[in-house]
Tab-separated table of C-alpha atoms in Angstrom:
chain	number	residue	atom	x	y	z
A	1	MET	CA	-109.004	34.220	-27.363
A	2	ASN	CA	-108.053	30.578	-27.590
A	3	THR	CA	-109.646	28.189	-25.003
A	4	LYS	CA	-106.280	26.512	-24.432
A	5	GLU	CA	-104.833	29.871	-23.316
A	6	VAL	CA	-107.391	30.033	-20.501
A	7	VAL	CA	-107.699	26.447	-19.486
A	8	LYS	CA	-104.003	25.640	-19.125
A	9	PRO	CA	-103.224	28.570	-16.630
A	10	ALA	CA	-106.467	27.765	-14.755
A	11	LEU	CA	-105.444	24.187	-14.247
A	12	VAL	CA	-101.965	25.132	-13.192
A	13	LEU	CA	-103.447	27.638	-10.661
A	14	LEU	CA	-105.821	24.957	-9.380
A	15	LEU	CA	-102.972	22.528	-8.964
A	16	ILE	CA	-100.859	25.034	-7.093
A	17	SER	CA	-103.834	25.965	-4.830
A	18	ALA	CA	-104.534	22.322	-4.026
A	19	VAL	CA	-100.890	21.648	-3.119
A	20	ALA	CA	-100.777	24.732	-0.957
A	21	ALA	CA	-103.999	23.834	0.763
A	22	ALA	CA	-102.679	20.312	1.445
A	23	CYS	CA	-99.439	21.669	2.928
A	24	LEU	CA	-101.418	24.041	5.154
A	25	GLY	CA	-103.646	21.256	6.338
A	26	ALA	CA	-100.678	19.042	7.125
A	27	VAL	CA	-98.881	21.812	9.093
A	28	SER	CA	-102.078	22.545	10.984
A	29	GLU	CA	-102.406	18.919	12.014
A	30	ILE	CA	-98.739	18.630	13.025
A	31	THR	CA	-98.745	21.747	15.108
A	32	LYS	CA	-102.188	21.309	16.693
A	33	GLU	CA	-101.142	19.110	19.642
A	34	PRO	CA	-98.037	21.134	20.613
A	35	ILE	CA	-100.155	24.296	20.500
A	36	ASP	CA	-102.784	22.769	22.708
A	37	GLN	CA	-100.145	21.521	25.128
A	38	GLN	CA	-98.511	24.908	25.348
A	39	ALA	CA	-101.918	26.586	25.972
A	40	LYS	CA	-102.625	24.115	28.815
A	41	LYS	CA	-99.144	24.734	30.294
A	42	THR	CA	-99.621	28.522	30.121
A	43	LEU	CA	-103.084	28.286	31.709
A	44	ASN	CA	-101.723	26.011	34.610
A	45	GLU	CA	-98.748	28.360	35.201
A	46	SER	CA	-101.214	31.329	35.357
A	47	MET	CA	-103.399	29.516	37.810
A	48	LYS	CA	-100.405	28.659	39.988
A	49	ALA	CA	-99.425	32.360	39.912
A	50	VAL	CA	-102.745	33.336	41.491
A	51	MET	CA	-102.974	30.291	43.773
A	52	PRO	CA	-99.372	29.125	44.594
A	53	GLU	CA	-100.499	26.784	47.301
A	54	ALA	CA	-102.291	24.530	44.849
A	55	SER	CA	-100.749	21.976	42.657
A	56	SER	CA	-103.515	20.935	40.342
A	57	PHE	CA	-106.851	22.523	39.055
A	58	GLU	CA	-110.056	21.019	37.578
A	59	GLU	CA	-112.405	23.020	35.481
A	60	LEU	CA	-115.960	22.939	36.880
A	61	GLU	CA	-118.961	22.771	34.673
A	62	VAL	CA	-121.009	25.556	36.157
A	63	GLU	CA	-123.420	28.150	34.805
A	64	LYS	CA	-121.375	31.248	34.061
A	65	GLU	CA	-122.730	34.376	35.675
A	66	GLY	CA	-122.054	37.976	34.768
A	67	THR	CA	-118.527	38.276	33.320
A	68	ILE	CA	-117.264	34.973	34.722
A	69	THR	CA	-115.887	32.802	31.898
A	70	ALA	CA	-114.490	29.787	33.692
A	71	VAL	CA	-114.257	28.332	37.186
A	72	TYR	CA	-111.557	25.953	38.343
A	73	GLN	CA	-111.466	24.035	41.640
A	74	ALA	CA	-107.920	23.801	43.143
A	75	ASP	CA	-106.696	20.754	45.018
A	76	ASN	CA	-106.377	22.859	48.178
A	77	GLY	CA	-110.119	23.717	48.300
A	78	GLY	CA	-109.799	27.135	46.717
A	79	PHE	CA	-110.975	28.332	43.352
A	80	VAL	CA	-109.555	30.148	40.314
A	81	LEU	CA	-111.994	32.094	38.304
A	82	THR	CA	-111.519	33.958	35.072
A	83	THR	CA	-113.617	37.048	34.337
A	84	GLU	CA	-113.922	39.572	31.524
A	85	PRO	CA	-115.314	42.859	32.886
A	86	SER	CA	-115.512	45.759	30.543
A	87	GLY	CA	-112.731	48.249	30.713
A	88	PHE	CA	-111.981	51.450	28.711
A	89	GLY	CA	-110.751	49.642	25.518
A	90	GLY	CA	-112.907	46.501	25.858
A	91	ALA	CA	-112.854	43.300	28.012
A	92	VAL	CA	-110.143	43.164	30.706
A	93	LYS	CA	-109.438	39.425	31.075
A	94	THR	CA	-108.598	38.698	34.765
A	95	MET	CA	-107.729	35.501	36.651
A	96	VAL	CA	-108.533	35.557	40.366
A	97	GLY	CA	-107.425	32.949	42.943
A	98	ILE	CA	-109.613	32.697	46.041
A	99	ASP	CA	-108.954	30.351	48.932
A	100	ALA	CA	-111.508	28.278	50.817
A	101	GLU	CA	-112.002	31.125	53.310
A	102	GLY	CA	-112.947	33.598	50.581
A	103	VAL	CA	-109.718	35.544	50.477
A	104	ILE	CA	-107.979	36.523	47.276
A	105	THR	CA	-104.658	34.708	46.940
A	106	GLY	CA	-103.703	36.388	43.741
A	107	LEU	CA	-104.884	38.197	40.664
A	108	ARG	CA	-103.523	38.645	37.162
A	109	VAL	CA	-104.659	40.551	34.136
A	110	THR	CA	-104.252	38.042	31.369
A	111	GLY	CA	-105.513	40.060	28.407
A	112	HIS	CA	-106.740	43.474	27.538
A	113	ALA	CA	-107.060	46.209	24.953
A	114	GLU	CA	-106.443	49.170	27.264
A	115	THR	CA	-104.499	52.246	26.458
A	116	PRO	CA	-100.680	51.623	26.481
A	117	GLY	CA	-99.032	53.433	29.364
A	118	LEU	CA	-102.320	54.001	31.156
A	119	GLY	CA	-104.855	51.084	31.479
A	120	ALA	CA	-102.184	48.699	30.322
A	121	LYS	CA	-100.492	49.184	33.691
A	122	ALA	CA	-103.080	46.803	35.148
A	123	THR	CA	-100.562	44.102	34.259
A	124	ASP	CA	-97.898	45.651	36.539
A	125	PRO	CA	-97.243	43.953	39.874
A	126	SER	CA	-97.556	47.322	41.639
A	127	PHE	CA	-101.272	47.275	40.723
A	128	TYR	CA	-102.393	43.644	40.793
A	129	GLU	CA	-100.519	42.742	43.978
A	130	GLN	CA	-102.848	45.057	45.924
A	131	PHE	CA	-105.540	42.453	45.596
A	132	GLY	CA	-103.808	39.692	47.521
A	133	GLY	CA	-105.330	39.175	50.990
A	134	LYS	CA	-108.513	41.058	50.133
A	135	SER	CA	-111.972	39.756	50.904
A	136	GLY	CA	-115.485	41.136	51.259
A	137	THR	CA	-115.810	44.127	49.061
A	138	VAL	CA	-113.053	45.065	46.605
A	139	THR	CA	-113.265	48.636	45.117
A	140	VAL	CA	-110.925	51.497	44.308
A	141	THR	CA	-110.231	54.204	46.807
A	142	LYS	CA	-112.365	56.710	44.814
A	143	ASP	CA	-115.322	54.434	45.553
A	144	GLY	CA	-114.454	53.929	49.295
A	145	GLY	CA	-112.261	50.915	48.904
A	146	GLU	CA	-108.658	49.975	49.472
A	147	ILE	CA	-107.370	49.480	45.882
A	148	VAL	CA	-105.325	52.464	44.631
A	149	PRO	CA	-106.369	53.005	41.046
A	150	ILE	CA	-103.944	53.410	38.122
A	151	THR	CA	-103.370	57.130	37.590
A	152	SER	CA	-105.632	58.335	34.684
A	153	ALA	CA	-107.073	54.820	34.245
A	154	THR	CA	-109.880	54.621	36.826
A	155	ILE	CA	-112.180	52.804	34.326
A	156	THR	CA	-109.586	50.037	33.913
A	157	SER	CA	-109.026	49.882	37.684
A	158	ARG	CA	-112.702	49.644	38.363
A	159	ALA	CA	-113.033	46.911	35.754
A	160	VAL	CA	-110.388	44.826	37.448
A	161	CYS	CA	-112.024	45.356	40.848
A	162	SER	CA	-115.346	44.430	39.272
A	163	GLY	CA	-113.959	41.149	38.030
A	164	ALA	CA	-112.328	40.407	41.460
A	165	GLN	CA	-115.665	41.144	43.180
A	166	GLU	CA	-117.591	38.928	40.867
A	167	ALA	CA	-115.142	36.173	41.582
A	168	LEU	CA	-115.399	36.773	45.368
A	169	ASP	CA	-119.243	36.846	45.162
A	170	TRP	CA	-119.320	33.522	43.181
A	171	VAL	CA	-117.171	31.817	45.712
A	172	ALA	CA	-119.207	33.169	48.572
A	173	ALA	CA	-122.413	31.953	46.912
A	174	ASN	CA	-121.095	28.594	45.545
A	175	GLY	CA	-117.854	27.606	47.263
A	176	GLY	CA	-118.881	27.681	50.851
A	177	ALA	CA	-116.699	30.670	51.823
A	178	ASN	CA	-118.120	32.979	54.494
């Protein structure tokens, strides 16, 4: 085999790879800012959905406890917390709004890997709207609480309740709510 037969295709392949890498890097830099802006907009809209009375939110630098992943202070004195309790298929990402009195103003499941048609129903308003106005202890009816679990998805329902309870407990301990 001739050295020229190997070197020429290798150099062509190297050149093509370098051009492709440069193009990918340029596209990444161009799209980075719009992607970040869209992510911030989506986060703000989600926070407004769980705390409609607030107009702005500021992330607090606090030590995360349990499944709490972020804490935001709302301009109305309330808090929005994100939690990731374990469900049937993995973490059930929830966002919980809690007012200054320690009452849930809203809850949304923002991400999950639950079974379609069962645990995935945690994203349905018929389930998550049950949490509005709740305070104290939040559990499913099977555990003596007021939250009606999703049929055949009690693990997911308990996970969402667990996330809401952790948020309530954090606000009671750190936010001044009774």
